mmCIF file of C-alpha atoms in Angstrom:
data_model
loop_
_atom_site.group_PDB
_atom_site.id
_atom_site.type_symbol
_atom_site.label_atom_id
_atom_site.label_comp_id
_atom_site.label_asym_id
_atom_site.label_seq_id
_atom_site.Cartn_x
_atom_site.Cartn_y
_atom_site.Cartn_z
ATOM 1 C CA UNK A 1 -5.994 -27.377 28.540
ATOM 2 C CA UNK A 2 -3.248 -25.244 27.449
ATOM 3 C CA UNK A 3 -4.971 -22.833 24.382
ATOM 4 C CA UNK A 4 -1.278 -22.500 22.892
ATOM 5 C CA UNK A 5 -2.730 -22.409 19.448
ATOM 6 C CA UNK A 6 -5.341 -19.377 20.536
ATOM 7 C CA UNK A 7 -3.968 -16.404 20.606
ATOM 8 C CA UNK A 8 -6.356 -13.789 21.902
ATOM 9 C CA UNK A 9 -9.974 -14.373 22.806
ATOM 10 C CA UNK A 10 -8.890 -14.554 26.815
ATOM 11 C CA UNK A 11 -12.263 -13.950 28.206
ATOM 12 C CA UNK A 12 -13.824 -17.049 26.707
ATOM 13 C CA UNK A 13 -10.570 -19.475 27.096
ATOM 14 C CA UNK A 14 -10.942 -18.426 30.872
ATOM 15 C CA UNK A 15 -14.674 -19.016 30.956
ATOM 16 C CA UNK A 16 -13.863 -22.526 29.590
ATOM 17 C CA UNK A 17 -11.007 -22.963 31.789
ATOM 18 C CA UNK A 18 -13.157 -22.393 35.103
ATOM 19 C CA UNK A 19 -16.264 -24.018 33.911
ATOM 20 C CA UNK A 20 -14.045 -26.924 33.736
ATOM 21 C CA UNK A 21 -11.879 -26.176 36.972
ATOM 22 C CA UNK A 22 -15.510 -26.028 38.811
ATOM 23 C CA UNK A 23 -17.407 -29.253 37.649
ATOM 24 C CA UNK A 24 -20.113 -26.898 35.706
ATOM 25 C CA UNK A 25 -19.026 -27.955 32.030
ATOM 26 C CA UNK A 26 -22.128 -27.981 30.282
ATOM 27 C CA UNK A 27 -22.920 -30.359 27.869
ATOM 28 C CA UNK A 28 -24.035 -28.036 25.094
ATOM 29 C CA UNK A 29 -21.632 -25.075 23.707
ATOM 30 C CA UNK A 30 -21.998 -22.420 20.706
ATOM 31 C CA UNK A 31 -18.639 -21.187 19.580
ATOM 32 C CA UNK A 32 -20.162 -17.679 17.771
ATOM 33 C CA UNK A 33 -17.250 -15.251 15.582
ATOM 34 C CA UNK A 34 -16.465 -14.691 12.338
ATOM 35 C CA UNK A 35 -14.727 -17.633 10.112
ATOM 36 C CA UNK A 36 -11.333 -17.121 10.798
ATOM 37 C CA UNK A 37 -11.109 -15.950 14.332
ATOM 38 C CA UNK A 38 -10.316 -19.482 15.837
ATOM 39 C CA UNK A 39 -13.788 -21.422 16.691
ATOM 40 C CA UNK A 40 -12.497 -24.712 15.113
ATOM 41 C CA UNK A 41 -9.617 -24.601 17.434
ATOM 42 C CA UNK A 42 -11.307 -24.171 20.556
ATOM 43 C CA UNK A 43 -13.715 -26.368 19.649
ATOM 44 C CA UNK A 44 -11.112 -28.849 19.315
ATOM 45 C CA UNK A 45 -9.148 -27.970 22.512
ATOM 46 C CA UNK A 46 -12.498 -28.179 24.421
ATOM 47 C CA UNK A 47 -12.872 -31.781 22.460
ATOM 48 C CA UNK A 48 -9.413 -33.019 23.785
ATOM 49 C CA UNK A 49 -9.816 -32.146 27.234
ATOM 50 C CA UNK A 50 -13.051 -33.333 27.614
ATOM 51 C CA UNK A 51 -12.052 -36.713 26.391
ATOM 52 C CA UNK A 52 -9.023 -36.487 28.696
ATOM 53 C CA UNK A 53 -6.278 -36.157 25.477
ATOM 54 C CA UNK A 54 -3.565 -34.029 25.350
ATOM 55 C CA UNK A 55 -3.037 -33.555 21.608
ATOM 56 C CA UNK A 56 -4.966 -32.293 18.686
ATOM 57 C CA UNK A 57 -5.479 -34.733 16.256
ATOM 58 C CA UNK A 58 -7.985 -36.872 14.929
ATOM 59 C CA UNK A 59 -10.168 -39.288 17.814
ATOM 60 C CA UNK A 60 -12.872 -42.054 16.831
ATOM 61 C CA UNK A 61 -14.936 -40.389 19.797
ATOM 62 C CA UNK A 62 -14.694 -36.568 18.282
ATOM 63 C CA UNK A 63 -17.170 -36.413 15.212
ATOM 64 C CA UNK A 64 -16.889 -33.447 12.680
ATOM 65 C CA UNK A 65 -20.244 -32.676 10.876
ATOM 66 C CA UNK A 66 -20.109 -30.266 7.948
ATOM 67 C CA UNK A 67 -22.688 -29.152 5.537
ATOM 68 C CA UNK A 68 -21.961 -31.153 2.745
ATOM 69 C CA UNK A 69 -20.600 -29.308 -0.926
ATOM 70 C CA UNK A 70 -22.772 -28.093 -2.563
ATOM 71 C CA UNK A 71 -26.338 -27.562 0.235
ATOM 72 C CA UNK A 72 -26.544 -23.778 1.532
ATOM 73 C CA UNK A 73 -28.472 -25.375 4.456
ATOM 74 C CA UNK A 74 -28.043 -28.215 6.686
ATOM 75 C CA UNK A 75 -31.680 -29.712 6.638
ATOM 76 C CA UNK A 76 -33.496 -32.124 9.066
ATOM 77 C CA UNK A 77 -32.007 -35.509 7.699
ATOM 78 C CA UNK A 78 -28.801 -33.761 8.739
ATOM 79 C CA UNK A 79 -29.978 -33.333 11.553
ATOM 80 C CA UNK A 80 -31.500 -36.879 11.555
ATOM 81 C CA UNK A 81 -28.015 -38.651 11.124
ATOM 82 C CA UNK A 82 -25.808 -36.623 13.726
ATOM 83 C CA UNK A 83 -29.067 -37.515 16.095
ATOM 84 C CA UNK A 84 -28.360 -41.205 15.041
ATOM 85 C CA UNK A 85 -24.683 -40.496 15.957
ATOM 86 C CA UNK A 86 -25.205 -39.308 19.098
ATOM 87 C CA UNK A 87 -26.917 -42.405 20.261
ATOM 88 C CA UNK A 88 -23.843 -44.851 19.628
ATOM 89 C CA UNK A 89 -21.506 -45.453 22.348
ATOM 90 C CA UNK A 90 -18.053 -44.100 22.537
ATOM 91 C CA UNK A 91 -15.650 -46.483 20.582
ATOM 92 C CA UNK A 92 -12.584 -45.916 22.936
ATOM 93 C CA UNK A 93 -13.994 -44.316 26.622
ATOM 94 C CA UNK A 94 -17.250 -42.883 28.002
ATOM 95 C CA UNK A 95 -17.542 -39.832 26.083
ATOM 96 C CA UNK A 96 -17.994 -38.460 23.101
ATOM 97 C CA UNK A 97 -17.683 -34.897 21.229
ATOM 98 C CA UNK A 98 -20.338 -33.992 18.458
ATOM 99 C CA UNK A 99 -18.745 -30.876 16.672
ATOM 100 C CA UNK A 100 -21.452 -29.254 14.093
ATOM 101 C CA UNK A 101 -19.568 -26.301 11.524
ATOM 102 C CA UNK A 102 -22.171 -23.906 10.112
ATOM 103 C CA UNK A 103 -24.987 -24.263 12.832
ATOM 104 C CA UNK A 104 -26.304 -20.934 11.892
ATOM 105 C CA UNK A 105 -26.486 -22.525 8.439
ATOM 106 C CA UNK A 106 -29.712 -25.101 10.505
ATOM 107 C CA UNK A 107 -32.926 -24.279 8.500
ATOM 108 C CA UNK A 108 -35.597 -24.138 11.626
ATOM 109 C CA UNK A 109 -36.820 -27.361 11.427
ATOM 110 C CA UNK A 110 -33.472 -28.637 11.705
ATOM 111 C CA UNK A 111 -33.160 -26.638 14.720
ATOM 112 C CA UNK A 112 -36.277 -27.862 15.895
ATOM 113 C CA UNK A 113 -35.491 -31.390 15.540
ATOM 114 C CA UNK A 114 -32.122 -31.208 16.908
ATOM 115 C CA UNK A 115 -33.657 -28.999 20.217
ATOM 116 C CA UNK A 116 -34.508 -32.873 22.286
ATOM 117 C CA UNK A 117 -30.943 -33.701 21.563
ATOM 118 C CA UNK A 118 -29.197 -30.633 22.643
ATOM 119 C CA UNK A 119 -31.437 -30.145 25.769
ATOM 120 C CA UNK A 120 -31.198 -34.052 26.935
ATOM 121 C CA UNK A 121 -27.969 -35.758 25.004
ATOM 122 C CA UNK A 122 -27.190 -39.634 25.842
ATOM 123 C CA UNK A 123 -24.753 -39.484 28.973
ATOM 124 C CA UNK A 124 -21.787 -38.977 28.210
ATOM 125 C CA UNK A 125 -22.458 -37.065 24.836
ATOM 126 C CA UNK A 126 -20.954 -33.182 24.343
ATOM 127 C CA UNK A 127 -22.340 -30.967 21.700
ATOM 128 C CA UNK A 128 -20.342 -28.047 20.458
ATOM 129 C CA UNK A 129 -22.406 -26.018 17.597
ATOM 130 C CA UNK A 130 -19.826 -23.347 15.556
ATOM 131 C CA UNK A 131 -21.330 -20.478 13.821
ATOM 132 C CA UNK A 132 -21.008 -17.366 12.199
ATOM 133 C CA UNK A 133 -24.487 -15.424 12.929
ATOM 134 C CA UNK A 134 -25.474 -16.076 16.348
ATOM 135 C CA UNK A 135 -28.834 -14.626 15.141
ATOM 136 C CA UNK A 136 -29.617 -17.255 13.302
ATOM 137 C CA UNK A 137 -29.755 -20.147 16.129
ATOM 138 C CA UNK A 138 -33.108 -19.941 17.336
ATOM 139 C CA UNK A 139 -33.846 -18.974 21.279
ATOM 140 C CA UNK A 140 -34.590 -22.403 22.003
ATOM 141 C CA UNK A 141 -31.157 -23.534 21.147
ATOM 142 C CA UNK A 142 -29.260 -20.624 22.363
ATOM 143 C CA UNK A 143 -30.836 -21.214 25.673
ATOM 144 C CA UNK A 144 -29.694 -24.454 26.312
ATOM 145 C CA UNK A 145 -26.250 -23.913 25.427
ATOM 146 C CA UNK A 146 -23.306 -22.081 26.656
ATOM 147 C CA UNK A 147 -22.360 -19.789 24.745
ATOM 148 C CA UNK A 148 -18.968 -18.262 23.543
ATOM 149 C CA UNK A 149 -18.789 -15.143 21.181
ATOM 150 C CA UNK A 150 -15.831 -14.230 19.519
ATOM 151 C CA UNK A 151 -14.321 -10.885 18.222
ATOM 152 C CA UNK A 152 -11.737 -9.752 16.046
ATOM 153 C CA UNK A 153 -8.457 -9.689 17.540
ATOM 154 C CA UNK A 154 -6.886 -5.991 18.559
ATOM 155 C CA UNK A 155 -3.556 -5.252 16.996
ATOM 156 C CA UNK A 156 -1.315 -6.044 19.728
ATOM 157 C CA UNK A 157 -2.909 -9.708 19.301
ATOM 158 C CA UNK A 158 -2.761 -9.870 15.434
ATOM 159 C CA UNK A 159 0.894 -8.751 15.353
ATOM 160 C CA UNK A 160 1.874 -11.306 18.087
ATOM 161 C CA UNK A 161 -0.325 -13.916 15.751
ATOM 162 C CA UNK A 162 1.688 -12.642 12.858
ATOM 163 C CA UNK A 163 5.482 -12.857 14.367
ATOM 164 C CA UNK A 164 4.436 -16.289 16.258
ATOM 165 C CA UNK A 165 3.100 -18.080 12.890
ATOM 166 C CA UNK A 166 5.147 -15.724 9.806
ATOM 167 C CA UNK A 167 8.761 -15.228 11.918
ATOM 168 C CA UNK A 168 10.377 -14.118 8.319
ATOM 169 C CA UNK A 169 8.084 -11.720 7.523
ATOM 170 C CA UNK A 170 9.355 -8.042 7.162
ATOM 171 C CA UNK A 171 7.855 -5.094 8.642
ATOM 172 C CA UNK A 172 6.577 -3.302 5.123
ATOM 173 C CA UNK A 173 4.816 -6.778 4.712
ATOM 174 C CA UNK A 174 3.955 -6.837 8.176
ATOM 175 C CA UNK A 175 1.778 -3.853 7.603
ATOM 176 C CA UNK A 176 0.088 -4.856 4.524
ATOM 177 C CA UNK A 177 -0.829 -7.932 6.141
ATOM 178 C CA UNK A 178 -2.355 -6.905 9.428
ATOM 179 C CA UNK A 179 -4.268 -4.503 7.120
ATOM 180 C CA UNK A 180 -6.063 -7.251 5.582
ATOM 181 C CA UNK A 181 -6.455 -9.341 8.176
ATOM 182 C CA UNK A 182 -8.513 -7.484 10.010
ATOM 183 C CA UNK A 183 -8.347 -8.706 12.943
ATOM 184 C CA UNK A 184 -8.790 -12.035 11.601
ATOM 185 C CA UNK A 185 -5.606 -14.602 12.051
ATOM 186 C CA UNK A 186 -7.698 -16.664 9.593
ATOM 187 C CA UNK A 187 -6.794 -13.900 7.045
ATOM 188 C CA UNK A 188 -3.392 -13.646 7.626
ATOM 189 C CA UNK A 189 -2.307 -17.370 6.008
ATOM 190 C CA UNK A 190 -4.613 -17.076 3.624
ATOM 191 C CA UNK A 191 -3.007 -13.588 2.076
ATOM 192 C CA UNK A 192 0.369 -14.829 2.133
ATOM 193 C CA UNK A 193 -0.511 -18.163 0.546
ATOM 194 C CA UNK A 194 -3.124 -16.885 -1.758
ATOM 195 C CA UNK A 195 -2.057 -14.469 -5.475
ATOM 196 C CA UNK A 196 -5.720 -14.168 -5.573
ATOM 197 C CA UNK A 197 -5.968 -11.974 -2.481
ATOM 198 C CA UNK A 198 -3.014 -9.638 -3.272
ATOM 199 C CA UNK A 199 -4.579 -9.411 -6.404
ATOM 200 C CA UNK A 200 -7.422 -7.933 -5.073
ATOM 201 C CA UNK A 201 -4.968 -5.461 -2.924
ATOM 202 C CA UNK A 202 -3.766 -4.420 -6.260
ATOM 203 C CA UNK A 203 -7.373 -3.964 -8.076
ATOM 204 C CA UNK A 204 -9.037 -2.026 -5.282
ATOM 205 C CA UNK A 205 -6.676 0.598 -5.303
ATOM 206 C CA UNK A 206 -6.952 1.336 -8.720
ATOM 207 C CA UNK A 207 -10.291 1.157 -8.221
ATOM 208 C CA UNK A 208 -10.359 3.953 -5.789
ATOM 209 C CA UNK A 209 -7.991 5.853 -8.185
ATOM 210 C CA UNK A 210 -9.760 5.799 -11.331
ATOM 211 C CA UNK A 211 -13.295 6.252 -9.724
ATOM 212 C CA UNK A 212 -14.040 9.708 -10.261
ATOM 213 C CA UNK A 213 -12.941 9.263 -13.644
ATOM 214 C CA UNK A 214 -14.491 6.205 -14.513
ATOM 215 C CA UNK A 215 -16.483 5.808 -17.771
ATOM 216 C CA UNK A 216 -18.344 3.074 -19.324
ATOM 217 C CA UNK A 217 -15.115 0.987 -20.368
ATOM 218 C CA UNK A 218 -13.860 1.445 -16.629
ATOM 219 C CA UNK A 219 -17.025 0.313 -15.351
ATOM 220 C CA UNK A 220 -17.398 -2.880 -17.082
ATOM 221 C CA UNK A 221 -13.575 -3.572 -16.398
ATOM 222 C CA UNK A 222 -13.807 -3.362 -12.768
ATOM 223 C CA UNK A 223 -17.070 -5.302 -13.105
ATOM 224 C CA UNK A 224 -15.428 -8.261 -14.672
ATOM 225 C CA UNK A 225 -12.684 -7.736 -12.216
ATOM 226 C CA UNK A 226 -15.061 -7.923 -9.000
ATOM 227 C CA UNK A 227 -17.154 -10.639 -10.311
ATOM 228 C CA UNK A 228 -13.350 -12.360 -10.666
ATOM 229 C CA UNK A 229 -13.272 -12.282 -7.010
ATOM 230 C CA UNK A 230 -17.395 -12.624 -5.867
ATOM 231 C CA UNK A 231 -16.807 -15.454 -3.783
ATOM 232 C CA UNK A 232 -14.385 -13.313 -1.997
ATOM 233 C CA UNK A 233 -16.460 -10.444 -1.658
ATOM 234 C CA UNK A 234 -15.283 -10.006 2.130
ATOM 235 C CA UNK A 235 -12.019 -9.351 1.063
ATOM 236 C CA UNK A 236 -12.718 -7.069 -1.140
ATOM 237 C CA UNK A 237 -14.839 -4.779 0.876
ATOM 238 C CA UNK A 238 -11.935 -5.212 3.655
ATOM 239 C CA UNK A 239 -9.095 -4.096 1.346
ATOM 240 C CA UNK A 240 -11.290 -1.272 0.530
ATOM 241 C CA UNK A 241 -11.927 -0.010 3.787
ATOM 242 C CA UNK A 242 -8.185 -0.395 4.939
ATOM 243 C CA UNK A 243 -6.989 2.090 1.931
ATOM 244 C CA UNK A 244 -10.364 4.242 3.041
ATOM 245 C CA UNK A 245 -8.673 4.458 6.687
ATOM 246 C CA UNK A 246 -5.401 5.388 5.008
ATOM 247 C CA UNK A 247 -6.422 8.259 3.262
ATOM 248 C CA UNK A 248 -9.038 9.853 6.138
ATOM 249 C CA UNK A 249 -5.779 9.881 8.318
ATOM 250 C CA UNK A 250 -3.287 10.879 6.099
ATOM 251 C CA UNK A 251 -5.490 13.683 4.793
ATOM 252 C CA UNK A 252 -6.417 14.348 8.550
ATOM 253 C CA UNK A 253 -2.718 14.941 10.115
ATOM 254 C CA UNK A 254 -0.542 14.540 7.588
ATOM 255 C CA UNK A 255 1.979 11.736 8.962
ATOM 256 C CA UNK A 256 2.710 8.680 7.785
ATOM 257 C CA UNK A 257 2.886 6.983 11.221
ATOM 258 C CA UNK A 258 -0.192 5.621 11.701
ATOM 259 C CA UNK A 259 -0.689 4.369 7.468
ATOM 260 C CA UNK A 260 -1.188 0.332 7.872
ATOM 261 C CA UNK A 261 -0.673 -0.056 3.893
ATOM 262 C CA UNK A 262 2.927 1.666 4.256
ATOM 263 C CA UNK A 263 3.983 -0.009 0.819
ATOM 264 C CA UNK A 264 1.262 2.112 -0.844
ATOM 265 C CA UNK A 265 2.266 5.296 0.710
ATOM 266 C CA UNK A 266 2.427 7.415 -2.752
ATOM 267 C CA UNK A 267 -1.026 6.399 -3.563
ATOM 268 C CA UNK A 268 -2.641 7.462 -0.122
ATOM 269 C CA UNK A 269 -1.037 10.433 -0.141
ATOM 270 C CA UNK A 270 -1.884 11.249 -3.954
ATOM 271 C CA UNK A 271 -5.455 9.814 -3.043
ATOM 272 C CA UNK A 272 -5.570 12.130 0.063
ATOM 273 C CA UNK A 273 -5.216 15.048 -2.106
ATOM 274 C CA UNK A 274 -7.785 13.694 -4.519
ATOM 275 C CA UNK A 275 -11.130 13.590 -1.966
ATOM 276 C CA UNK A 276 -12.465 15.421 -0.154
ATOM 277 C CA UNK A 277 -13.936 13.872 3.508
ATOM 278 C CA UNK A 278 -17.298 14.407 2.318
ATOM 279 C CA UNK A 279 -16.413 12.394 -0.715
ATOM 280 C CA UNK A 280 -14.693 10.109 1.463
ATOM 281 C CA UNK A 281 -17.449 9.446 3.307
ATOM 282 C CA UNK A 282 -20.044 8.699 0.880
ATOM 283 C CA UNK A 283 -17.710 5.792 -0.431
ATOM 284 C CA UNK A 284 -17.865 4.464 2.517
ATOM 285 C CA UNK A 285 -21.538 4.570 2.556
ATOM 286 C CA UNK A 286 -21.812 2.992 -0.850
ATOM 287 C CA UNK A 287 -19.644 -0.062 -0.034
ATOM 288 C CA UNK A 288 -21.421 -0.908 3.234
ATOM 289 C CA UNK A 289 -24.317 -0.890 1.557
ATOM 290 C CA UNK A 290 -22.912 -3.200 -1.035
ATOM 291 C CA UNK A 291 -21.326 -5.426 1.746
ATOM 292 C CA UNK A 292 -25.226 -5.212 3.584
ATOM 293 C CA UNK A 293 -27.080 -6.131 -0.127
ATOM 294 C CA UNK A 294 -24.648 -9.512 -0.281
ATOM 295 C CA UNK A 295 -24.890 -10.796 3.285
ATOM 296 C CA UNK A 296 -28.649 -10.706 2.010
ATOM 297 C CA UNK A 297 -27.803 -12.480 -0.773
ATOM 298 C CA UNK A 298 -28.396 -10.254 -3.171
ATOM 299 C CA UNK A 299 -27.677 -10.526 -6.886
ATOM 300 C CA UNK A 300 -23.563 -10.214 -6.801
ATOM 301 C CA UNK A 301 -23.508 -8.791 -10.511
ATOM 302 C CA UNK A 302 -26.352 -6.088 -9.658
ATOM 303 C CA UNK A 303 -24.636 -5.154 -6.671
ATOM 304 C CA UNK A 304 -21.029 -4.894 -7.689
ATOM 305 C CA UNK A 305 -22.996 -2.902 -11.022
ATOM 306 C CA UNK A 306 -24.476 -0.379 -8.496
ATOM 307 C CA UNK A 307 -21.512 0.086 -6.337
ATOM 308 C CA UNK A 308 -19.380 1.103 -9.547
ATOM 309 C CA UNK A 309 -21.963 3.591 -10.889
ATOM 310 C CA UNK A 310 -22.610 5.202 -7.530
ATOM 311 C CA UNK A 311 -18.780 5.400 -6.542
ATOM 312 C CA UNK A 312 -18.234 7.207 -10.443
ATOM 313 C CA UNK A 313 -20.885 9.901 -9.147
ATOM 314 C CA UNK A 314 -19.348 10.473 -6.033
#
């Protein structure tokens, strides 16, 4: 197992390294992190070596399960048919891989009809659930599986992610890319393959400019704007925080050294002049309360409506 494609995340890719080294591989695994930090990969890697392949690609005896377009929940007759699955014999060897996306996506008695499975697969059988919100996978699962959580890569990692994978990318760019990333390598490709997202770059910080300023025409054109981009919420609130960061330092010592979003360097330091940290701070209230209200699920228009009228009063 070589992990080339992983960069970062060395604590778990040595966990899986010596549980297979030492004969304890169990036969259950969570792969917990963010989309975008890598799970699908190390799932895969894990797949391949327990199968005894060398290369990545597609294997009769490594079975992807996804919730299908269009569900919010994987329900108990999903759970039904990757049960079914797991009690037919490997096509090519003695093993097989079961890899479930969106575990944490299991209503409960999903999870509760999947528990027999997970705690006493066929021999032979590997299960490898990937999720977002650990929190979601009930006890009873989590404590028959092995577990791997995954953060958000430092920036020595995301740079060396960046260089490896974007080689022609300058270092302006380089900047304005590891400031939406994240952390997240998933990010990265999508940014520099997607106008949408640098679109977003672009809106936010006009956002932030016009806020104190904003009146009723403003509002509802940054509404339309924001409900443009709802399904990429994330982003949004990311891009956000990044210019946030910007300004707190910039207004804090003055030097552009430590900016991420160096091509935007006139607007921090106009911006910087412009709040106050107070003010500062309570936007950065407001949108984590935003980002809280729509990992509940709430309404996206009443949210994105609230989050514009608060940040105009601030």
């Amino acid at each position: 197992m070589s992990f080339d494609a992983v960069i970062g995340h060395e604590n778990v890719k040595l966990q899986i390294e010596n549980a297979f080294k030492n004969g304890k591989f169990s036969h259950a695994h969570i792969i917990a992190g963010e989309d975008g930090l890598g799970k699908s990969i190390i799932a895969k890697e894990i797949a391949i070596r327990i199968l005894n392949k060398t290369e990545i690609k597609q294997y009769a005896d490594i079975i992807e399960y996804r919730i299908k377009v269009g569900k919010k929940s994987l329900g108990v007759d999903d759970i039904r048919a990757i049960v079914e699955e797991t009690n037919r014999k490997p096509y090519e060897g003695d093993r097989k891989v079961i890899i479930l996306y969106s575990a944490d996506l299991m209503t409960e008695a999903a999870q509760n009809a999947f528990l027999k499975t997970i705690e006493e697969p066929p021999e032979g059988m590997y299960i490898i659930l990937l999720c977002e919100k650990l929190d979601n996978i009930l006890d009873t699962i989590k404590s028959r599986c092995q577990t791997y959580k995954l953060y958000r890569l430092g920036e020595v990692d995301i740079i060396k992610y960046i260089n490896k994978n974007y080689d022609k990318i300058d270092e302006v760019e380089l900047k304005s890319v590891r400031a939406f990333a994240d952390g997240i390598p998933g990010r990265v490709k999508n940014y520099l393959d997607s106008s949408s997202l640098k679109e977003i770059r672009v809106m936010t910080l006009e956002l932030l400019k016009e806020c104190e300023k904003m009146k009723i025409d403003k509002i509802v054109k940054y509404e339309i704007a924001l409900l443009k981009h709802k399904n990429e919420w994330q982003e949004v609130f990311t891009s956000m925080f990044s210019y946030i960061r910007d300004i707190l330092i910039y207004k804090e010592i003055r030097n552009e050294k430590f900016l991420i979003n160096l091509d935007k360097l006139k607007d921090i330091i106009n911006l910087s002049e412009v709040f106050s940290f107070n003010q500062l701070d309570n936007i950065i209230t407001i949108i984590k309360e935003a980002r809280e209200k729509l990992e509940r699920n709430v309404n996206t228009t009443l949210v994105f409506d609230a989050l514009l009228m608060k940040m105009q009063e601030v």
